[in-house]
mmCIF file with all atom_site columns, C-alpha atoms in Angstrom:
data_model
loop_
_atom_site.group_PDB
_atom_site.id
_atom_site.type_symbol
_atom_site.label_atom_id
_atom_site.label_alt_id
_atom_site.label_comp_id
_atom_site.label_asym_id
_atom_site.label_entity_id
_atom_site.label_seq_id
_atom_site.pdbx_PDB_ins_code
_atom_site.Cartn_x
_atom_site.Cartn_y
_atom_site.Cartn_z
_atom_site.occupancy
_atom_site.B_iso_or_equiv
_atom_site.pdbx_formal_charge
_atom_site.auth_seq_id
_atom_site.auth_comp_id
_atom_site.auth_asym_id
_atom_site.auth_atom_id
_atom_site.pdbx_PDB_model_num
ATOM 1   C CA . MET V 1 1   ? -9.144  59.614 -58.623 1.00 86.00 ? 50  MET V CA 1
ATOM 2   C CA . PRO V 1 2   ? -10.573 58.175 -55.349 1.00 90.00 ? 51  PRO V CA 1
ATOM 3   C CA . VAL V 1 3   ? -9.831  54.587 -54.454 1.00 92.00 ? 52  VAL V CA 1
ATOM 4   C CA . LYS V 1 4   ? -12.806 52.276 -55.005 1.00 90.00 ? 53  LYS V CA 1
ATOM 5   C CA . ASN V 1 5   ? -14.013 50.443 -51.876 1.00 90.00 ? 54  ASN V CA 1
ATOM 6   C CA . LEU V 1 6   ? -13.884 46.737 -52.667 1.00 81.00 ? 55  LEU V CA 1
ATOM 7   C CA . TRP V 1 7   ? -14.687 45.718 -49.079 1.00 91.00 ? 56  TRP V CA 1
ATOM 8   C CA . GLY V 1 8   ? -18.349 46.623 -49.092 1.00 92.00 ? 57  GLY V CA 1
ATOM 9   C CA . GLU V 1 9   ? -20.060 47.415 -45.791 1.00 90.00 ? 58  GLU V CA 1
ATOM 10  C CA . LEU V 1 10  ? -18.067 46.075 -42.823 1.00 86.00 ? 59  LEU V CA 1
ATOM 11  C CA . PRO V 1 11  ? -19.831 44.968 -39.641 1.00 78.00 ? 60  PRO V CA 1
ATOM 12  C CA . GLN V 1 12  ? -19.242 47.026 -36.521 1.00 76.00 ? 61  GLN V CA 1
ATOM 13  C CA . ALA V 1 13  ? -17.464 45.238 -33.672 1.00 71.00 ? 62  ALA V CA 1
ATOM 14  C CA . GLY V 1 14  ? -20.298 45.988 -31.244 1.00 68.00 ? 63  GLY V CA 1
ATOM 15  C CA . GLU V 1 15  ? -22.816 44.111 -33.379 1.00 69.00 ? 64  GLU V CA 1
ATOM 16  C CA . ILE V 1 16  ? -21.218 40.720 -32.791 1.00 77.00 ? 65  ILE V CA 1
ATOM 17  C CA . ARG V 1 17  ? -21.215 38.898 -29.440 1.00 88.00 ? 66  ARG V CA 1
ATOM 18  C CA . THR V 1 18  ? -18.352 36.446 -29.288 1.00 95.00 ? 67  THR V CA 1
ATOM 19  C CA . PRO V 1 19  ? -18.593 33.205 -27.297 1.00 98.00 ? 68  PRO V CA 1
ATOM 20  C CA . TYR V 1 20  ? -15.956 34.739 -24.996 1.00 97.00 ? 69  TYR V CA 1
ATOM 21  C CA . MET V 1 21  ? -18.196 37.748 -24.303 1.00 96.00 ? 70  MET V CA 1
ATOM 22  C CA . ILE V 1 22  ? -21.120 35.472 -23.484 1.00 98.00 ? 71  ILE V CA 1
ATOM 23  C CA . LEU V 1 23  ? -18.978 33.496 -21.016 1.00 98.00 ? 72  LEU V CA 1
ATOM 24  C CA . ARG V 1 24  ? -17.744 36.735 -19.392 1.00 98.00 ? 73  ARG V CA 1
ATOM 25  C CA . GLU V 1 25  ? -21.334 37.909 -18.926 1.00 98.00 ? 74  GLU V CA 1
ATOM 26  C CA . GLN V 1 26  ? -22.222 34.667 -17.158 1.00 98.00 ? 75  GLN V CA 1
ATOM 27  C CA . ALA V 1 27  ? -19.071 34.839 -15.018 1.00 98.00 ? 76  ALA V CA 1
ATOM 28  C CA . GLU V 1 28  ? -20.013 38.338 -13.859 1.00 98.00 ? 77  GLU V CA 1
ATOM 29  C CA . LEU V 1 29  ? -23.581 37.235 -13.216 1.00 98.00 ? 78  LEU V CA 1
ATOM 30  C CA . LEU V 1 30  ? -22.441 34.397 -10.940 1.00 97.00 ? 79  LEU V CA 1
ATOM 31  C CA . GLY V 1 31  ? -20.563 36.911 -8.792  1.00 96.00 ? 80  GLY V CA 1
ATOM 32  C CA . GLU V 1 32  ? -23.605 39.184 -8.638  1.00 97.00 ? 81  GLU V CA 1
ATOM 33  C CA . MET V 1 33  ? -25.933 36.300 -7.754  1.00 96.00 ? 82  MET V CA 1
ATOM 34  C CA . THR V 1 34  ? -23.725 35.095 -4.881  1.00 96.00 ? 83  THR V CA 1
ATOM 35  C CA . GLY V 1 35  ? -22.492 38.438 -3.587  1.00 95.00 ? 84  GLY V CA 1
ATOM 36  C CA . ASP V 1 36  ? -19.028 37.472 -4.870  1.00 95.00 ? 85  ASP V CA 1
ATOM 37  C CA . ILE V 1 37  ? -18.901 34.490 -2.522  1.00 96.00 ? 86  ILE V CA 1
ATOM 38  C CA . LEU V 1 38  ? -18.426 32.548 -5.739  1.00 98.00 ? 87  LEU V CA 1
ATOM 39  C CA . GLN V 1 39  ? -16.911 34.121 -8.815  1.00 98.00 ? 88  GLN V CA 1
ATOM 40  C CA . GLY V 1 40  ? -16.905 33.079 -12.422 1.00 98.00 ? 89  GLY V CA 1
ATOM 41  C CA . ARG V 1 41  ? -13.516 33.170 -14.106 1.00 98.00 ? 90  ARG V CA 1
ATOM 42  C CA . VAL V 1 42  ? -12.812 32.951 -17.826 1.00 98.00 ? 91  VAL V CA 1
ATOM 43  C CA . ARG V 1 43  ? -9.193  32.214 -18.734 1.00 97.00 ? 92  ARG V CA 1
ATOM 44  C CA . LYS V 1 44  ? -7.664  32.172 -22.189 1.00 96.00 ? 93  LYS V CA 1
ATOM 45  C CA . ILE V 1 45  ? -5.389  29.266 -22.998 1.00 92.00 ? 94  ILE V CA 1
ATOM 46  C CA . GLN V 1 46  ? -2.374  30.413 -24.971 1.00 81.00 ? 95  GLN V CA 1
ATOM 47  C CA . ASP V 1 47  ? -1.202  28.210 -27.809 1.00 77.00 ? 96  ASP V CA 1
ATOM 48  C CA . GLU V 1 48  ? 1.076   29.992 -30.248 1.00 75.00 ? 97  GLU V CA 1
ATOM 49  C CA . ASN V 1 49  ? 0.709   27.233 -32.844 1.00 76.00 ? 98  ASN V CA 1
ATOM 50  C CA . SER V 1 50  ? -3.081  27.263 -32.858 1.00 80.00 ? 99  SER V CA 1
ATOM 51  C CA . LYS V 1 51  ? -5.323  29.566 -34.837 1.00 87.00 ? 100 LYS V CA 1
ATOM 52  C CA . SER V 1 52  ? -8.211  28.931 -32.487 1.00 93.00 ? 101 SER V CA 1
ATOM 53  C CA . PHE V 1 53  ? -9.334  30.720 -29.346 1.00 95.00 ? 102 PHE V CA 1
ATOM 54  C CA . THR V 1 54  ? -9.631  28.493 -26.285 1.00 96.00 ? 103 THR V CA 1
ATOM 55  C CA . TYR V 1 55  ? -11.101 29.492 -22.919 1.00 98.00 ? 104 TYR V CA 1
ATOM 56  C CA . PHE V 1 56  ? -11.782 27.753 -19.616 1.00 98.00 ? 105 PHE V CA 1
ATOM 57  C CA . PHE V 1 57  ? -14.773 28.740 -17.486 1.00 99.00 ? 106 PHE V CA 1
ATOM 58  C CA . ASP V 1 58  ? -14.142 28.110 -13.785 1.00 98.00 ? 107 ASP V CA 1
ATOM 59  C CA . ILE V 1 59  ? -15.934 28.786 -10.527 1.00 98.00 ? 108 ILE V CA 1
ATOM 60  C CA . LEU V 1 60  ? -13.605 30.401 -8.015  1.00 98.00 ? 109 LEU V CA 1
ATOM 61  C CA . ALA V 1 61  ? -14.262 30.327 -4.261  1.00 97.00 ? 110 ALA V CA 1
ATOM 62  C CA . PRO V 1 62  ? -12.021 32.996 -2.658  1.00 96.00 ? 111 PRO V CA 1
ATOM 63  C CA . ALA V 1 63  ? -13.081 31.988 0.883   1.00 95.00 ? 112 ALA V CA 1
ATOM 64  C CA . LEU V 1 64  ? -11.769 28.455 0.275   1.00 96.00 ? 113 LEU V CA 1
ATOM 65  C CA . ASP V 1 65  ? -8.195  29.547 -0.415  1.00 96.00 ? 114 ASP V CA 1
ATOM 66  C CA . ASN V 1 66  ? -9.172  30.411 -3.999  1.00 96.00 ? 115 ASN V CA 1
ATOM 67  C CA . TYR V 1 67  ? -10.469 26.907 -4.694  1.00 97.00 ? 116 TYR V CA 1
ATOM 68  C CA . VAL V 1 68  ? -11.173 26.486 -8.419  1.00 98.00 ? 117 VAL V CA 1
ATOM 69  C CA . PHE V 1 69  ? -13.702 24.149 -10.017 1.00 98.00 ? 118 PHE V CA 1
ATOM 70  C CA . ARG V 1 70  ? -13.514 23.864 -13.815 1.00 98.00 ? 119 ARG V CA 1
ATOM 71  C CA . ILE V 1 71  ? -16.949 23.869 -15.444 1.00 98.00 ? 120 ILE V CA 1
ATOM 72  C CA . LEU V 1 72  ? -16.249 23.945 -19.172 1.00 98.00 ? 121 LEU V CA 1
ATOM 73  C CA . MET V 1 73  ? -13.975 24.808 -22.053 1.00 98.00 ? 122 MET V CA 1
ATOM 74  C CA . ILE V 1 74  ? -14.812 26.435 -25.371 1.00 98.00 ? 123 ILE V CA 1
ATOM 75  C CA . ARG V 1 75  ? -12.810 26.558 -28.584 1.00 97.00 ? 124 ARG V CA 1
ATOM 76  C CA . TYR V 1 76  ? -13.541 28.433 -31.790 1.00 96.00 ? 125 TYR V CA 1
ATOM 77  C CA . GLU V 1 77  ? -11.834 29.897 -34.852 1.00 94.00 ? 126 GLU V CA 1
ATOM 78  C CA . ILE V 1 78  ? -11.746 33.558 -35.895 1.00 91.00 ? 127 ILE V CA 1
ATOM 79  C CA . THR V 1 79  ? -15.112 33.150 -37.649 1.00 91.00 ? 128 THR V CA 1
ATOM 80  C CA . LEU V 1 80  ? -16.590 32.572 -34.121 1.00 93.00 ? 129 LEU V CA 1
ATOM 81  C CA . TYR V 1 81  ? -18.870 29.700 -35.086 1.00 95.00 ? 130 TYR V CA 1
ATOM 82  C CA . PRO V 1 82  ? -18.940 26.786 -34.906 1.00 97.00 ? 131 PRO V CA 1
ATOM 83  C CA . VAL V 1 83  ? -17.808 26.739 -31.281 1.00 98.00 ? 132 VAL V CA 1
ATOM 84  C CA . THR V 1 84  ? -16.961 23.511 -29.479 1.00 98.00 ? 133 THR V CA 1
ATOM 85  C CA . LEU V 1 85  ? -18.066 23.312 -25.849 1.00 98.00 ? 134 LEU V CA 1
ATOM 86  C CA . LYS V 1 86  ? -16.577 20.671 -23.548 1.00 98.00 ? 135 LYS V CA 1
ATOM 87  C CA . ASP V 1 87  ? -18.655 20.289 -20.371 1.00 98.00 ? 136 ASP V CA 1
ATOM 88  C CA . PHE V 1 88  ? -16.469 18.854 -17.595 1.00 98.00 ? 137 PHE V CA 1
ATOM 89  C CA . VAL V 1 89  ? -19.302 18.642 -15.046 1.00 96.00 ? 138 VAL V CA 1
ATOM 90  C CA . ASN V 1 90  ? -21.601 16.454 -17.130 1.00 94.00 ? 139 ASN V CA 1
ATOM 91  C CA . ASP V 1 91  ? -18.785 14.867 -19.173 1.00 96.00 ? 140 ASP V CA 1
ATOM 92  C CA . MET V 1 92  ? -20.056 15.787 -22.622 1.00 97.00 ? 141 MET V CA 1
ATOM 93  C CA . SER V 1 93  ? -18.925 17.741 -25.659 1.00 98.00 ? 142 SER V CA 1
ATOM 94  C CA . ASP V 1 94  ? -20.906 19.378 -28.435 1.00 98.00 ? 143 ASP V CA 1
ATOM 95  C CA . GLU V 1 95  ? -20.518 21.784 -31.336 1.00 98.00 ? 144 GLU V CA 1
ATOM 96  C CA . CYS V 1 96  ? -22.701 24.866 -31.797 1.00 98.00 ? 145 CYS V CA 1
ATOM 97  C CA . ASN V 1 97  ? -23.110 26.486 -35.202 1.00 97.00 ? 146 ASN V CA 1
ATOM 98  C CA . THR V 1 98  ? -24.786 29.720 -34.080 1.00 95.00 ? 147 THR V CA 1
ATOM 99  C CA . GLU V 1 99  ? -24.907 32.077 -31.115 1.00 95.00 ? 148 GLU V CA 1
ATOM 100 C CA . GLY V 1 100 ? -28.397 30.785 -30.350 1.00 96.00 ? 149 GLY V CA 1
ATOM 101 C CA . GLU V 1 101 ? -27.225 27.170 -30.223 1.00 97.00 ? 150 GLU V CA 1
ATOM 102 C CA . PHE V 1 102 ? -24.275 28.179 -28.046 1.00 98.00 ? 151 PHE V CA 1
ATOM 103 C CA . THR V 1 103 ? -26.350 30.109 -25.499 1.00 98.00 ? 152 THR V CA 1
ATOM 104 C CA . GLU V 1 104 ? -28.884 27.264 -25.386 1.00 98.00 ? 153 GLU V CA 1
ATOM 105 C CA . LEU V 1 105 ? -26.190 24.659 -24.694 1.00 98.00 ? 154 LEU V CA 1
ATOM 106 C CA . LEU V 1 106 ? -24.440 26.944 -22.194 1.00 98.00 ? 155 LEU V CA 1
ATOM 107 C CA . GLU V 1 107 ? -27.717 27.380 -20.325 1.00 98.00 ? 156 GLU V CA 1
ATOM 108 C CA . LYS V 1 108 ? -28.145 23.598 -20.157 1.00 97.00 ? 157 LYS V CA 1
ATOM 109 C CA . VAL V 1 109 ? -24.655 23.231 -18.675 1.00 98.00 ? 158 VAL V CA 1
ATOM 110 C CA . LEU V 1 110 ? -24.897 26.079 -16.165 1.00 98.00 ? 159 LEU V CA 1
ATOM 111 C CA . SER V 1 111 ? -28.409 25.187 -15.004 1.00 97.00 ? 160 SER V CA 1
ATOM 112 C CA . SER V 1 112 ? -27.845 21.414 -14.936 1.00 97.00 ? 161 SER V CA 1
ATOM 113 C CA . ASP V 1 113 ? -28.428 19.464 -11.735 1.00 97.00 ? 162 ASP V CA 1
ATOM 114 C CA . GLU V 1 114 ? -24.737 18.536 -11.599 1.00 97.00 ? 163 GLU V CA 1
ATOM 115 C CA . THR V 1 115 ? -23.590 22.159 -11.852 1.00 97.00 ? 164 THR V CA 1
ATOM 116 C CA . LYS V 1 116 ? -26.122 23.165 -9.196  1.00 97.00 ? 165 LYS V CA 1
ATOM 117 C CA . ARG V 1 117 ? -24.730 20.439 -6.926  1.00 98.00 ? 166 ARG V CA 1
ATOM 118 C CA . VAL V 1 118 ? -21.242 21.866 -7.389  1.00 97.00 ? 167 VAL V CA 1
ATOM 119 C CA . VAL V 1 119 ? -22.455 25.388 -6.536  1.00 97.00 ? 168 VAL V CA 1
ATOM 120 C CA . SER V 1 120 ? -24.405 24.092 -3.543  1.00 97.00 ? 169 SER V CA 1
ATOM 121 C CA . GLY V 1 121 ? -21.397 22.127 -2.310  1.00 97.00 ? 170 GLY V CA 1
ATOM 122 C CA . LEU V 1 122 ? -19.124 25.152 -2.602  1.00 97.00 ? 171 LEU V CA 1
ATOM 123 C CA . LEU V 1 123 ? -21.577 27.420 -0.776  1.00 96.00 ? 172 LEU V CA 1
ATOM 124 C CA . SER V 1 124 ? -22.087 24.814 1.957   1.00 95.00 ? 173 SER V CA 1
ATOM 125 C CA . GLN V 1 125 ? -18.339 24.362 2.415   1.00 95.00 ? 174 GLN V CA 1
ATOM 126 C CA . ILE V 1 126 ? -17.828 28.129 2.642   1.00 95.00 ? 175 ILE V CA 1
ATOM 127 C CA . ARG V 1 127 ? -20.603 28.411 5.228   1.00 93.00 ? 176 ARG V CA 1
ATOM 128 C CA . ALA V 1 128 ? -19.183 25.486 7.244   1.00 92.00 ? 177 ALA V CA 1
ATOM 129 C CA . GLU V 1 129 ? -15.678 26.938 7.278   1.00 88.00 ? 178 GLU V CA 1
ATOM 130 C CA . SER V 1 130 ? -16.869 30.435 8.167   1.00 84.00 ? 179 SER V CA 1
ATOM 131 C CA . GLU V 1 131 ? -18.742 29.162 11.240  1.00 73.00 ? 180 GLU V CA 1
ATOM 132 C CA . PHE V 1 132 ? -15.512 28.185 12.987  1.00 63.00 ? 181 PHE V CA 1
#
């Protein structure tokens, strides 16, 4: 007698975009937009006692001796949402209950005037140091 499937229909892994995947996409896009003068970097924070996933999103400037500027941190459980986003540039923290809320908040952080000032400052410093 065949075993009865009690799981029902399982979602395919490709159907779900994790907050980590969304951050990685934006990190890659920063490199593309700046010709890799600036690079986005997403780093996982290991905590063996935690059941959550925690990542830092940094801007890396290889031409400035790999200078790193931390933009934000996200933390979420295995269910993916809610995700907590801590914005270090604008000094705020918020919780997002859906992918839509997360991408909306992430866009606000990445396109904020403060973040643009950081990017501008890094690009200006790289240009200044490369002229000498």
